[in-house]
PDB file of C-alpha atoms and ligand atoms in Angstrom:
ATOM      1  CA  UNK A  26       0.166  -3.379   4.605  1.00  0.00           C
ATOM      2  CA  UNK A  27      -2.863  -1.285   4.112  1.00  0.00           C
ATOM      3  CA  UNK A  28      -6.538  -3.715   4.092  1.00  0.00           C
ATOM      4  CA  UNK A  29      -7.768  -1.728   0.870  1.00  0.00           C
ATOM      5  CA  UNK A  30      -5.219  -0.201  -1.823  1.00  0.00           C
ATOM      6  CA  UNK A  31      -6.241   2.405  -4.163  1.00  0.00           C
ATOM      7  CA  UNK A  32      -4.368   3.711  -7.700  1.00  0.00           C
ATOM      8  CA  UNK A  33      -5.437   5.571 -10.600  1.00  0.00           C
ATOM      9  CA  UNK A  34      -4.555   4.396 -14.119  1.00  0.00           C
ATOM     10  CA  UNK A  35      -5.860   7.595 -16.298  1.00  0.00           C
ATOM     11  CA  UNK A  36      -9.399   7.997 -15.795  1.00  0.00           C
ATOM     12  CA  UNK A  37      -9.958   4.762 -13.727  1.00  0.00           C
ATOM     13  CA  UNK A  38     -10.123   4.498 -10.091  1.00  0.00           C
ATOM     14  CA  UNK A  39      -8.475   0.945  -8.949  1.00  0.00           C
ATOM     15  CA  UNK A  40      -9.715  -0.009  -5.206  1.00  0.00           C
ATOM     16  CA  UNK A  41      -8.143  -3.434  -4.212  1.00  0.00           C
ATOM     17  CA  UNK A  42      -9.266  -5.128  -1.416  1.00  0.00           C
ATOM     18  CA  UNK A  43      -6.086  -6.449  -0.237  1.00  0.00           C
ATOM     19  CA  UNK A  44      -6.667  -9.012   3.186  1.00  0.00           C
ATOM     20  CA  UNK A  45      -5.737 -12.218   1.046  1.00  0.00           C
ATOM     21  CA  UNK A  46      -4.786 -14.370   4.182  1.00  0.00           C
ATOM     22  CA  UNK A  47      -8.645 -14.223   5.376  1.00  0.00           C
ATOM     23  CA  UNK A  48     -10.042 -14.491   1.903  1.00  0.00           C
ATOM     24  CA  UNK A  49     -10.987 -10.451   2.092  1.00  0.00           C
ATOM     25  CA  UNK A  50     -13.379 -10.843   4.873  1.00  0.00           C
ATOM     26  CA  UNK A  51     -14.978  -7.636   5.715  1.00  0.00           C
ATOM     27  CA  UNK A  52     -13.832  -6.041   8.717  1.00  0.00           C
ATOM     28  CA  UNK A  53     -14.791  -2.798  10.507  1.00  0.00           C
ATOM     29  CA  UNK A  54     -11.206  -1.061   9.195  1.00  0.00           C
ATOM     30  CA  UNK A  55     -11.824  -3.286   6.182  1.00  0.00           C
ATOM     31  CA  UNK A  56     -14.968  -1.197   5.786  1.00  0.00           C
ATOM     32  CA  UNK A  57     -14.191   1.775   7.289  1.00  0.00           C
ATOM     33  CA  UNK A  58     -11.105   1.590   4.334  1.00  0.00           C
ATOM     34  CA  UNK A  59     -13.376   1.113   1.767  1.00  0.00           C
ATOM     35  CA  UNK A  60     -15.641   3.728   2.218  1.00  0.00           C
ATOM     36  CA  UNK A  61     -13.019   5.603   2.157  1.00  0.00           C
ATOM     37  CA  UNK A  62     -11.604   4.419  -0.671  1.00  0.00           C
ATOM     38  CA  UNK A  63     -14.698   4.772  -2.475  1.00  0.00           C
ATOM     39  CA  UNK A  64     -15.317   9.017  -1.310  1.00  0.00           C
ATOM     40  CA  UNK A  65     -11.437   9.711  -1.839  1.00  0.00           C
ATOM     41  CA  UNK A  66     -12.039   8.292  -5.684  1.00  0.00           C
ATOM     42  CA  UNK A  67     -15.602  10.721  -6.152  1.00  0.00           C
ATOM     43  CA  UNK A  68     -13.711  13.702  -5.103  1.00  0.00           C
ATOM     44  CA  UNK A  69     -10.860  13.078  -7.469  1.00  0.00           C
ATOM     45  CA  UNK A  70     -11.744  14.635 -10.400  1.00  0.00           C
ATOM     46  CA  UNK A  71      -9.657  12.723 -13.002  1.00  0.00           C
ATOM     47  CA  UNK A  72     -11.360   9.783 -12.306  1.00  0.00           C
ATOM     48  CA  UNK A  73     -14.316   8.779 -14.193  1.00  0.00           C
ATOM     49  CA  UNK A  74     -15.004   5.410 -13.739  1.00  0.00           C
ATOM     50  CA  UNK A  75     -14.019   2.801 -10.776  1.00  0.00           C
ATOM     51  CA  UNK A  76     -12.825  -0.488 -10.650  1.00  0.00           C
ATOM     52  CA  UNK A  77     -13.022  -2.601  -7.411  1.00  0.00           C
ATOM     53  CA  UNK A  78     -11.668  -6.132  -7.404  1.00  0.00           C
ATOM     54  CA  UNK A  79      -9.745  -8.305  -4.529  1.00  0.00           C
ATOM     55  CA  UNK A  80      -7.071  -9.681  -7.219  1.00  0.00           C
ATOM     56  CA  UNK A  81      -7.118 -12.668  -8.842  1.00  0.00           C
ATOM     57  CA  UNK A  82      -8.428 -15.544  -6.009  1.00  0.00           C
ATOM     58  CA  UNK A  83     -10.897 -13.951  -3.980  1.00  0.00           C
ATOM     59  CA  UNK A  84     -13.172 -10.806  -4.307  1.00  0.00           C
ATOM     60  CA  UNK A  85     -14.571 -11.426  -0.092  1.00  0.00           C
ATOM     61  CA  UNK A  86     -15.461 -14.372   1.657  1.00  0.00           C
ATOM     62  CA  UNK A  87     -18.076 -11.845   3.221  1.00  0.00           C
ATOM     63  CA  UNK A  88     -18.171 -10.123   6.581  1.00  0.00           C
ATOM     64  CA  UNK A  89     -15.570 -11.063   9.163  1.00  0.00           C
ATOM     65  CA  UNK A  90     -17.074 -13.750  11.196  1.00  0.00           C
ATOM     66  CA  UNK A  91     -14.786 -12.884  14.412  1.00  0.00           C
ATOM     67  CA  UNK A  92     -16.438  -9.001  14.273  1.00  0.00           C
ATOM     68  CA  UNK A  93     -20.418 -10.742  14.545  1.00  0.00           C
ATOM     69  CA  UNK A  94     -19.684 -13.960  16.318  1.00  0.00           C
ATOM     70  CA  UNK A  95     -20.056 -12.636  19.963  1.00  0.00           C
ATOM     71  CA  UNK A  96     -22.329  -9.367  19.303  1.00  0.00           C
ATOM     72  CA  UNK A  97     -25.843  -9.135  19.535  1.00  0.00           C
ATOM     73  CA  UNK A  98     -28.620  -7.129  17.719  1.00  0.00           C
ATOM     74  CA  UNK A  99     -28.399  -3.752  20.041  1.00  0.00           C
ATOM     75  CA  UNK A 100     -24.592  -3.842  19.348  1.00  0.00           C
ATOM     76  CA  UNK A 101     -24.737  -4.696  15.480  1.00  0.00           C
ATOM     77  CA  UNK A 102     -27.321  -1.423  15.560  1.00  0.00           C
ATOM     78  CA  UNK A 103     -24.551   0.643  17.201  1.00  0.00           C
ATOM     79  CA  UNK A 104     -22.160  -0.825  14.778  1.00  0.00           C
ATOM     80  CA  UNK A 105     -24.279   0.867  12.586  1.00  0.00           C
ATOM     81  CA  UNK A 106     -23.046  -1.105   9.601  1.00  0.00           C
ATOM     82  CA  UNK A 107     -24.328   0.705   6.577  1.00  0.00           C
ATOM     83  CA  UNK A 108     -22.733   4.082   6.866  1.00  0.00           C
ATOM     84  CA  UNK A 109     -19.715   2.226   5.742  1.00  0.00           C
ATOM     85  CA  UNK A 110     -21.700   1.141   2.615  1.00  0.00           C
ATOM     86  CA  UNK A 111     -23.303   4.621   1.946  1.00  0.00           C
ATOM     87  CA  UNK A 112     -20.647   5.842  -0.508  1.00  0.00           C
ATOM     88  CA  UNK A 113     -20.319   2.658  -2.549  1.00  0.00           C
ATOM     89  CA  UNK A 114     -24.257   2.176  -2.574  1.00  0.00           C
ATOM     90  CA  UNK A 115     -25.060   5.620  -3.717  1.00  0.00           C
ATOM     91  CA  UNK A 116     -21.581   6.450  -5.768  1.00  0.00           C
ATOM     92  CA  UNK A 117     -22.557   8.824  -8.513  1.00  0.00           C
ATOM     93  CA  UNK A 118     -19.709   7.706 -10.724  1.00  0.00           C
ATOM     94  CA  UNK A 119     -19.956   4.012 -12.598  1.00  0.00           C
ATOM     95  CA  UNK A 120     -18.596   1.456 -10.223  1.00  0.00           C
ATOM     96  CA  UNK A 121     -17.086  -2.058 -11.796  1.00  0.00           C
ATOM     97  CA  UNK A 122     -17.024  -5.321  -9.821  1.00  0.00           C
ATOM     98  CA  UNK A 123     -14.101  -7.230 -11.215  1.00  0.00           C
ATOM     99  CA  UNK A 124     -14.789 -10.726  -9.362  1.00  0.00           C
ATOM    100  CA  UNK A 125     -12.734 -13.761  -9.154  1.00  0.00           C
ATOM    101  CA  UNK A 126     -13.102 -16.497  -6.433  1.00  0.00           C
ATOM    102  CA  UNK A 127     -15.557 -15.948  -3.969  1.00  0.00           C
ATOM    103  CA  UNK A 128     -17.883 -13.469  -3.566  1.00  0.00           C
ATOM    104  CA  UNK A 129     -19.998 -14.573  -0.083  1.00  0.00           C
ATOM    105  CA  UNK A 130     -22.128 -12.689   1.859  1.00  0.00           C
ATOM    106  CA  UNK A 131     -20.699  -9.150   2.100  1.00  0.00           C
ATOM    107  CA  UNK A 132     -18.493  -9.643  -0.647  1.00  0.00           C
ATOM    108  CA  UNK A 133     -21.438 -10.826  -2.973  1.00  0.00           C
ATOM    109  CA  UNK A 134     -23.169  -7.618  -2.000  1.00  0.00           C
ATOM    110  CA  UNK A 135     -20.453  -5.505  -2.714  1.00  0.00           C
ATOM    111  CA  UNK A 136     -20.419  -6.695  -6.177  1.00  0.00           C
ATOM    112  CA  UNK A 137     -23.931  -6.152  -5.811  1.00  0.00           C
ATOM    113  CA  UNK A 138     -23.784  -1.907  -4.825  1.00  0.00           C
ATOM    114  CA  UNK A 139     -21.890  -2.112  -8.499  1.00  0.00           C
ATOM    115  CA  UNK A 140     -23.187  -1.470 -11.766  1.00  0.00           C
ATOM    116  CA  UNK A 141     -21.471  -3.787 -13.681  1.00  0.00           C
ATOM    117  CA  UNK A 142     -19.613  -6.864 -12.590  1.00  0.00           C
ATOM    118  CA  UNK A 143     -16.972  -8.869 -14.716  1.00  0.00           C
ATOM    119  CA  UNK A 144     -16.211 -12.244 -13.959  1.00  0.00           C
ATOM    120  CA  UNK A 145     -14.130 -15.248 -14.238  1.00  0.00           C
ATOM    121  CA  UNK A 146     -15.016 -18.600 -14.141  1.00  0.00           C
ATOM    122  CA  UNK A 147     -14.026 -19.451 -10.708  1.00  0.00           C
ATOM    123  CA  UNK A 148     -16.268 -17.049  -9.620  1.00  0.00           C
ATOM    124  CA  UNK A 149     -18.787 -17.944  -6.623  1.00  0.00           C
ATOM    125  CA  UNK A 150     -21.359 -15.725  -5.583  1.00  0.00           C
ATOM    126  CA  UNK A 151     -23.283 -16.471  -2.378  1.00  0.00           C
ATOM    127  CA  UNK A 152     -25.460 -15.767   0.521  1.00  0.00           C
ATOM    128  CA  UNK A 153     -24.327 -18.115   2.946  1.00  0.00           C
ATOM    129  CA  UNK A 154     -25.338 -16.242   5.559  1.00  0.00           C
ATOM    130  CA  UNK A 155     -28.340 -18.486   6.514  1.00  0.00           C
ATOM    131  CA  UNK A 156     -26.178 -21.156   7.173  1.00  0.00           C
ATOM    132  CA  UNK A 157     -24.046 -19.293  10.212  1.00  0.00           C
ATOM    133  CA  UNK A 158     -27.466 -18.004  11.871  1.00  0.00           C
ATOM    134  CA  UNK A 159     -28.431 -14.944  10.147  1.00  0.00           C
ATOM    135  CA  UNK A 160     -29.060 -13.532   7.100  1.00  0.00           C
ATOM    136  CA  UNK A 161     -28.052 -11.191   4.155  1.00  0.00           C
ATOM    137  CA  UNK A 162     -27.805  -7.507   5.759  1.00  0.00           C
ATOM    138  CA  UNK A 163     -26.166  -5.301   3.550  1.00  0.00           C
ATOM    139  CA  UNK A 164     -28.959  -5.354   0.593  1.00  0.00           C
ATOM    140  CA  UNK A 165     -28.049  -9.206  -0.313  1.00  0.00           C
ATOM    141  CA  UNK A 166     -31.965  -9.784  -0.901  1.00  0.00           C
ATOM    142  CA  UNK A 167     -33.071  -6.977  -1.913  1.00  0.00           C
ATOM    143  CA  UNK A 168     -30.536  -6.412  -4.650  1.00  0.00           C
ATOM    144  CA  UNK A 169     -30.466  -9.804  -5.820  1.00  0.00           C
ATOM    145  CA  UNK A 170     -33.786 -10.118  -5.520  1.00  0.00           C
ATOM    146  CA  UNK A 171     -34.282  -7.272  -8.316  1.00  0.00           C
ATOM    147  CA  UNK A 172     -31.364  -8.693 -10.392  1.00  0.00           C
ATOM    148  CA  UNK A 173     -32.128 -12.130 -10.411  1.00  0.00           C
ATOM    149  CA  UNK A 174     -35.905 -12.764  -9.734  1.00  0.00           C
ATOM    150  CA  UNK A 175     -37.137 -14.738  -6.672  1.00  0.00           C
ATOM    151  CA  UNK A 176     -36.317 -18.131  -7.520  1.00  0.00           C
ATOM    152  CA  UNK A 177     -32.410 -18.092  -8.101  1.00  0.00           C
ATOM    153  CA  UNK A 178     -32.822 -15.512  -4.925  1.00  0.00           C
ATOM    154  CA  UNK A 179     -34.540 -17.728  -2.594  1.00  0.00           C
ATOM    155  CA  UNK A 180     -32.795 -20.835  -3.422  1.00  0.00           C
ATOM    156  CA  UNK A 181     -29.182 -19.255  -2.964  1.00  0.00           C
ATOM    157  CA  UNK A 182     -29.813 -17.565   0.281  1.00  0.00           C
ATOM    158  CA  UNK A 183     -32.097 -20.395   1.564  1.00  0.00           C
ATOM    159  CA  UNK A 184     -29.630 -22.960   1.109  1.00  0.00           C
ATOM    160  CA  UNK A 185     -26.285 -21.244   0.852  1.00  0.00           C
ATOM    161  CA  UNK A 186     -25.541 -22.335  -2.425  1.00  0.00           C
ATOM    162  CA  UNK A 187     -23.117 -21.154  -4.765  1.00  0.00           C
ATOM    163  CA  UNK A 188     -23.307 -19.421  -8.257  1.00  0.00           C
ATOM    164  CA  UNK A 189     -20.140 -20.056 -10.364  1.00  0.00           C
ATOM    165  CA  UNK A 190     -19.095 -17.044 -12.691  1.00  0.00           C
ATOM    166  CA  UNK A 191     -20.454 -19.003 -15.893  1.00  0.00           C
ATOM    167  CA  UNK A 192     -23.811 -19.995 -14.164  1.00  0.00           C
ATOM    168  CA  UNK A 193     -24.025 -16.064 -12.855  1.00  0.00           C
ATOM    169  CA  UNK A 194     -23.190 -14.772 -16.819  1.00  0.00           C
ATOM    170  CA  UNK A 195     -26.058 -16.858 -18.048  1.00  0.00           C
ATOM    171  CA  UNK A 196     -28.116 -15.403 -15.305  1.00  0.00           C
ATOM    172  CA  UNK A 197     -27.588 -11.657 -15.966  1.00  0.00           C
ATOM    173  CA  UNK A 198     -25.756 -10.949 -12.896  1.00  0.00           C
ATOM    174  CA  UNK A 199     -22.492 -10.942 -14.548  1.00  0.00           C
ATOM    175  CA  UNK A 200     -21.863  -8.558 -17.296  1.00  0.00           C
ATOM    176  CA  UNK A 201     -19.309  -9.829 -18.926  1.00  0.00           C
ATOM    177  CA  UNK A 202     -17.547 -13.092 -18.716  1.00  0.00           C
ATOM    178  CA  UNK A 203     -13.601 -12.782 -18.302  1.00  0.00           C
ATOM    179  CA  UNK A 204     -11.357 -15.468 -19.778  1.00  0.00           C
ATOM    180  CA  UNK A 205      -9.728 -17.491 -16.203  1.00  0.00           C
ATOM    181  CA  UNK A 206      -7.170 -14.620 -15.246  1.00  0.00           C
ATOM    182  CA  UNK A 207      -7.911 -11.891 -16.945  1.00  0.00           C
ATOM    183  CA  UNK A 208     -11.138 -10.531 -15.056  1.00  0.00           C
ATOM    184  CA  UNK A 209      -8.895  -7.407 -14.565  1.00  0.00           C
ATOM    185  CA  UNK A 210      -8.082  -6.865 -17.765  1.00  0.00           C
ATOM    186  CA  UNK A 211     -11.109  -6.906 -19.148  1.00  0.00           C
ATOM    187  CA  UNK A 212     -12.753  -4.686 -16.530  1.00  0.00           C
ATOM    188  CA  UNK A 213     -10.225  -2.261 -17.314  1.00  0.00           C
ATOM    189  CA  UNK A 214     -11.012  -2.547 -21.061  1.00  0.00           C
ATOM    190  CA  UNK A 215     -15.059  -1.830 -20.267  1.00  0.00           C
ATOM    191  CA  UNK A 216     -13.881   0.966 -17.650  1.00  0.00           C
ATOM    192  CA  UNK A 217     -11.472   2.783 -20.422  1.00  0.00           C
ATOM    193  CA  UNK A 218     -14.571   2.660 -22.664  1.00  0.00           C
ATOM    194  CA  UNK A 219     -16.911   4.331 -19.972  1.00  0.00           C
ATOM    195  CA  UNK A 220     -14.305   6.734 -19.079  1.00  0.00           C
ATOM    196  CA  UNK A 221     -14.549   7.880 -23.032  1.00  0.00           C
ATOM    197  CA  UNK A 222     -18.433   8.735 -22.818  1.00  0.00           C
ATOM    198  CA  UNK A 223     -19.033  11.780 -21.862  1.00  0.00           C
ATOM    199  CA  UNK A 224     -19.630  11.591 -17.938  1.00  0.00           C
ATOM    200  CA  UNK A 225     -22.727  13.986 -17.679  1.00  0.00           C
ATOM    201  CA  UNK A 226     -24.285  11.468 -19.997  1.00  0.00           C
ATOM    202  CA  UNK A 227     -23.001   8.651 -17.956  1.00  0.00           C
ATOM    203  CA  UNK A 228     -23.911  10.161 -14.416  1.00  0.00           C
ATOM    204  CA  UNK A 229     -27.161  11.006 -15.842  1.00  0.00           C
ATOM    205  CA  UNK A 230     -27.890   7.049 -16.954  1.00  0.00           C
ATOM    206  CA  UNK A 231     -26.574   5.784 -13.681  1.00  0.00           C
ATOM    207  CA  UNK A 232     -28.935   8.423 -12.030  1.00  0.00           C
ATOM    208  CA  UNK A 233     -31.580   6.884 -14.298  1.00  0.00           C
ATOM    209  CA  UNK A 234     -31.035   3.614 -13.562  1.00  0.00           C
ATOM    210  CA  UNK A 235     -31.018   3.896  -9.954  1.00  0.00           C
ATOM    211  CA  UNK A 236     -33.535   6.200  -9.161  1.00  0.00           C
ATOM    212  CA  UNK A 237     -35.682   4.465 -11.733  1.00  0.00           C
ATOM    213  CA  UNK A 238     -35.559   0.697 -10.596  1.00  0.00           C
ATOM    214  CA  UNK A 239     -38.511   0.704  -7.917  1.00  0.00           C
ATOM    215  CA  UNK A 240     -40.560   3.040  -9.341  1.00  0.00           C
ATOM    216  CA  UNK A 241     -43.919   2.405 -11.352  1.00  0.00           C
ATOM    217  CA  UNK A 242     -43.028   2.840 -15.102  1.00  0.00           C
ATOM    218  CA  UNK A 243     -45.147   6.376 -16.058  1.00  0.00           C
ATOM    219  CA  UNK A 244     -42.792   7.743 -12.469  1.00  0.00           C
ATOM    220  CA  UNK A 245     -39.333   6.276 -13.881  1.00  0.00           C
ATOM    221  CA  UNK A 246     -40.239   7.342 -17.418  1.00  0.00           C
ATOM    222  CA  UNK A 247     -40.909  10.802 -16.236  1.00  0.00           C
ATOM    223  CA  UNK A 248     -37.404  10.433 -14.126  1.00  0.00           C
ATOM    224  CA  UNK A 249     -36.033   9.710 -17.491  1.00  0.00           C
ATOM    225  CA  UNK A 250     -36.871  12.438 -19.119  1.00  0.00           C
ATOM    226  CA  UNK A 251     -36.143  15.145 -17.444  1.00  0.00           C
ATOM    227  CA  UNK A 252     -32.657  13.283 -17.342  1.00  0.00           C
ATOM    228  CA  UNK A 253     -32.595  13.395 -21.336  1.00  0.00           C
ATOM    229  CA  UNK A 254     -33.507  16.794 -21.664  1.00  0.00           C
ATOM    230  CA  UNK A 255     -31.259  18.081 -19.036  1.00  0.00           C
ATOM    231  CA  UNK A 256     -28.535  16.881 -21.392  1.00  0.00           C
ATOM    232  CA  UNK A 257     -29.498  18.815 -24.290  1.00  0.00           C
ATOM    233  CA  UNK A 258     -27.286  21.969 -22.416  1.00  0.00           C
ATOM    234  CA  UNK A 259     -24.201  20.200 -21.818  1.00  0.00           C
ATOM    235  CA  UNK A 260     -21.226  20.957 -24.170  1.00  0.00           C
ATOM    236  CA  UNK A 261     -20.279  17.510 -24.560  1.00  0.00           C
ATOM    237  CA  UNK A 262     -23.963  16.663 -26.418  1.00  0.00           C
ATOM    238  CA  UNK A 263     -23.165  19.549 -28.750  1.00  0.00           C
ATOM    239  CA  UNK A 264     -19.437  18.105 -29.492  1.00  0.00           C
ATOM    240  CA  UNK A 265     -21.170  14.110 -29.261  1.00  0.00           C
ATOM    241  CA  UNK A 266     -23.483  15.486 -32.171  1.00  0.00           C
ATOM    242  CA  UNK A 267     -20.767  17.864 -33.927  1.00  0.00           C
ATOM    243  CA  UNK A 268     -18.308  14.986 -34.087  1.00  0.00           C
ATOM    244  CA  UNK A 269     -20.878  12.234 -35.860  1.00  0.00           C
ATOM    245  CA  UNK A 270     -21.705  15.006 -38.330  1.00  0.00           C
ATOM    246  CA  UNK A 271     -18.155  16.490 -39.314  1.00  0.00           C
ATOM    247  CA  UNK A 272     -17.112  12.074 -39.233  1.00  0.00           C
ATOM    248  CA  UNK A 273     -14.164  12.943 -36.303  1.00  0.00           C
ATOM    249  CA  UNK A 274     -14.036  11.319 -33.120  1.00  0.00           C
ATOM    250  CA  UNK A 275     -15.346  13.984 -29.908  1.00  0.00           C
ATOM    251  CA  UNK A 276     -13.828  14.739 -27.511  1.00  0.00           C
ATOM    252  CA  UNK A 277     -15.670  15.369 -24.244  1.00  0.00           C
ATOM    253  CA  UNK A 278     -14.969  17.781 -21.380  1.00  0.00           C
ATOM    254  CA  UNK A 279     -17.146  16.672 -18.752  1.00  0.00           C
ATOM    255  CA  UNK A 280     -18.605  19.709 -19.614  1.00  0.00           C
TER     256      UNK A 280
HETATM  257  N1  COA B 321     -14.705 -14.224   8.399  1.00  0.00           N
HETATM  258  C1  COA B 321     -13.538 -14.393   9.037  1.00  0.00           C
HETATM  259  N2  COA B 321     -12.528 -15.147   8.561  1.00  0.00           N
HETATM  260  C2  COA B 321     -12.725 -15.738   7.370  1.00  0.00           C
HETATM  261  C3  COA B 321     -13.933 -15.611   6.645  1.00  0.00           C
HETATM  262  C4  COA B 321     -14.939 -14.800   7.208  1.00  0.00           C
HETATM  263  N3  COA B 321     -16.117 -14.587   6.574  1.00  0.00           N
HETATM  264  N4  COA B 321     -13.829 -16.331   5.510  1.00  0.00           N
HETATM  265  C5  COA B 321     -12.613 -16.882   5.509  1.00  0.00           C
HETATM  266  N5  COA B 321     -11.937 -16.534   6.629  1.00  0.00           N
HETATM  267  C6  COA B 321     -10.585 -16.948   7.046  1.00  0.00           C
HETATM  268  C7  COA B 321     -10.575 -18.341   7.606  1.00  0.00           C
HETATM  269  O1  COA B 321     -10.934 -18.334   8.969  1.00  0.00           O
HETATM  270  C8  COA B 321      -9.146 -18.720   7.382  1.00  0.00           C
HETATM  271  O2  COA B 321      -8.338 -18.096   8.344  1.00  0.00           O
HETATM  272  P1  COA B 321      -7.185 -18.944   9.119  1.00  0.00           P
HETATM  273  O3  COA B 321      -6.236 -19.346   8.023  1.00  0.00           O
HETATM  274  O4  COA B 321      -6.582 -17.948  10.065  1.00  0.00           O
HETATM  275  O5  COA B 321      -7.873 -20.102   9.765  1.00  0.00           O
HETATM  276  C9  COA B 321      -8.807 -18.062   6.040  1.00  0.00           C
HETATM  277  O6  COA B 321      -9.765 -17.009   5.896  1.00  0.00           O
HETATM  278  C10 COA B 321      -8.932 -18.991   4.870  1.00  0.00           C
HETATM  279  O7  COA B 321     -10.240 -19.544   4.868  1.00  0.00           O
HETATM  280  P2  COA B 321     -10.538 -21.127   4.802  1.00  0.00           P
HETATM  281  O8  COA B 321     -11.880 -21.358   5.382  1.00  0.00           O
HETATM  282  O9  COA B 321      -9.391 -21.882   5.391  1.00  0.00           O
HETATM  283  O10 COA B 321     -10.547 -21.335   3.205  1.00  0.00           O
HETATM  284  P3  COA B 321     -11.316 -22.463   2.393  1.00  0.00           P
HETATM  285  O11 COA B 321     -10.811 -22.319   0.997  1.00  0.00           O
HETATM  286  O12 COA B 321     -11.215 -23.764   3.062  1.00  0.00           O
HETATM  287  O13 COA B 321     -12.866 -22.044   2.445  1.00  0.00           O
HETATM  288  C11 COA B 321     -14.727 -20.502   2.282  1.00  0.00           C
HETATM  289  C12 COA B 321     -13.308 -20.840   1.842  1.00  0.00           C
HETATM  290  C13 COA B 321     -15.073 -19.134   1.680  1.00  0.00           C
HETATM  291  C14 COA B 321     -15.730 -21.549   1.770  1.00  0.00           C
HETATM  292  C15 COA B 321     -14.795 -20.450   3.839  1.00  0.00           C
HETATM  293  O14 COA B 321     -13.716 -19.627   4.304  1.00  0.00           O
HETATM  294  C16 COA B 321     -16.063 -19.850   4.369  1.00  0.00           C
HETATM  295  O15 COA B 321     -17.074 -20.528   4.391  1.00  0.00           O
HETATM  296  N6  COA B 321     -16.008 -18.592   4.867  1.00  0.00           N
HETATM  297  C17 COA B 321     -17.149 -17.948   5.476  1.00  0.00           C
HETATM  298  C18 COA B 321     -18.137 -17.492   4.424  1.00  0.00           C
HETATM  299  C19 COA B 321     -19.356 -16.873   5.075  1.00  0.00           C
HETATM  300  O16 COA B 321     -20.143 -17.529   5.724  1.00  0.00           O
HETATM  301  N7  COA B 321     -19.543 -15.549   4.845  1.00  0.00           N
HETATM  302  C20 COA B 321     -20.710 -14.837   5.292  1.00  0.00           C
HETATM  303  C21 COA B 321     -20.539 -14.345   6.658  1.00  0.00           C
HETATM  304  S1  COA B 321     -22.018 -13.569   7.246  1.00  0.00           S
END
């Protein structure tokens, strides 16, 4: 049974972390699956948005303690951990983090690299990686850091604590809060509407968005705007704009 499973439903992208017997833990073919996963779903051209859950108990109980129990740090280097995150972290299409259960450590980050996670109530997201020795390593601070402010930051990776999925929706790290069950479903609902925009438009905010975050306002603004004029050639802003007027619904090429 493969570690990571990947469909397409239409225009969405399904990856499914599939380990359920060690709660997802992130393994080197665990990883190595994912990121491929992740490139095989940019270069297919159908898809326009991506979904990436681990089912319906557990997103990933983080990285696989039996890969870092007996290395040390000039073997974790060679490891070289975060080409395996590469395509996920900088994925030019919109990624969706459909989480149920836990979401430690690696997994938390994961849903992290995303730009929109959907939750359930059973939900926990967590740095516990203080607590075996070490500490966040796959942008665990620094993302939720910029997400969630210092305080909620600090406490959860200082003490290990847990966010559930309704304390994480009041927060602003969730996006949307699932009923118990049906994370997937409604993941799938937000994807099918993203895959409807046109995706120029889309890759464009995403780029915006990213690029933007750390830099000083006047530099992201600039960012920005070339962004917004750059759309003003695309096909799909002269349907967007055709449709309103003529009171049909467009339909956009990618285009
Ligand atoms: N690495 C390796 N194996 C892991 C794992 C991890 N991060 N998380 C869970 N597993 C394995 C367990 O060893 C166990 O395997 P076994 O049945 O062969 O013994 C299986 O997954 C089920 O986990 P278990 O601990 O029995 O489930 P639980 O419901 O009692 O507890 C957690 C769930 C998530 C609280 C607990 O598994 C845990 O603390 N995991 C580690 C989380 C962590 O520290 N992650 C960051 C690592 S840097």
């Amino acid at each position: 049974m493969e570690m990571v499973m990947t469909e397409t439903e239409g225009a969405i992208g399904m990856i499914t972390l599939n380990r359920p017997d060690k709660l997802n833990a992130l393994s080197v073919p665990m990883r190595e699956q994912i990121a491929a996963a992740v490139r095989q779903m940019m270069a297919d051209e159908s898809v326009r948005v991506v979904i990436i859950t681990g089912g319906d108990k557990v997103f990933a109980a983080g990285a696989d303690l039996n890969l870092l129990a007996e290395k040390n740090s000039r073997e974790m280097a060679d490891l070289n951990m975060g080409q395996y995150w590469e395509p996920l972290a900088r994925a030019p299409k919109p990624m969706i983090a459909a989480v149920s259960g836990y979401a430690l450590g690696g997994g938390c980050e994961v849903a992290l690299m995303c730009d929109i996670i959907v939750a359930d109530s059973t939900a926990r997201f967590g740095l516990p990686e203080a607590g075996v020795g070490i500490m966040p390593g796959a942008g665990g601070t620094q993302r939720m850091v910029r997400a969630l402010g210092k305080y909620v930051t600090s406490q959860l990776a200082m003490t290990g604590g847990q966010l559930s999925g309704d304390r994480a929706y009041q927060l602003g790290l969730v996006s949307e809060l699932a009923e118990d069950g049906q994370t997937l479903d409604a993941a799938r609902k937000l994807a099918g509407k993203i895959a409807r925009m046109p995706p120029r438009a889309i890759a464009a905010i995403k780029r915006s968005l990213a690029d933007g975050a750390d830099l000083p306002l006047n530099a992201g603004l600039a960012l920005e705007g070339r962004e917004f004029l750059l759309l003003f050639d695309t096909e799909d802003k002269a349907e967007g704009m055709q449709a309103f007027l003529e009171k049909r619904k467009p339909e956009f090429t990618g285009r």
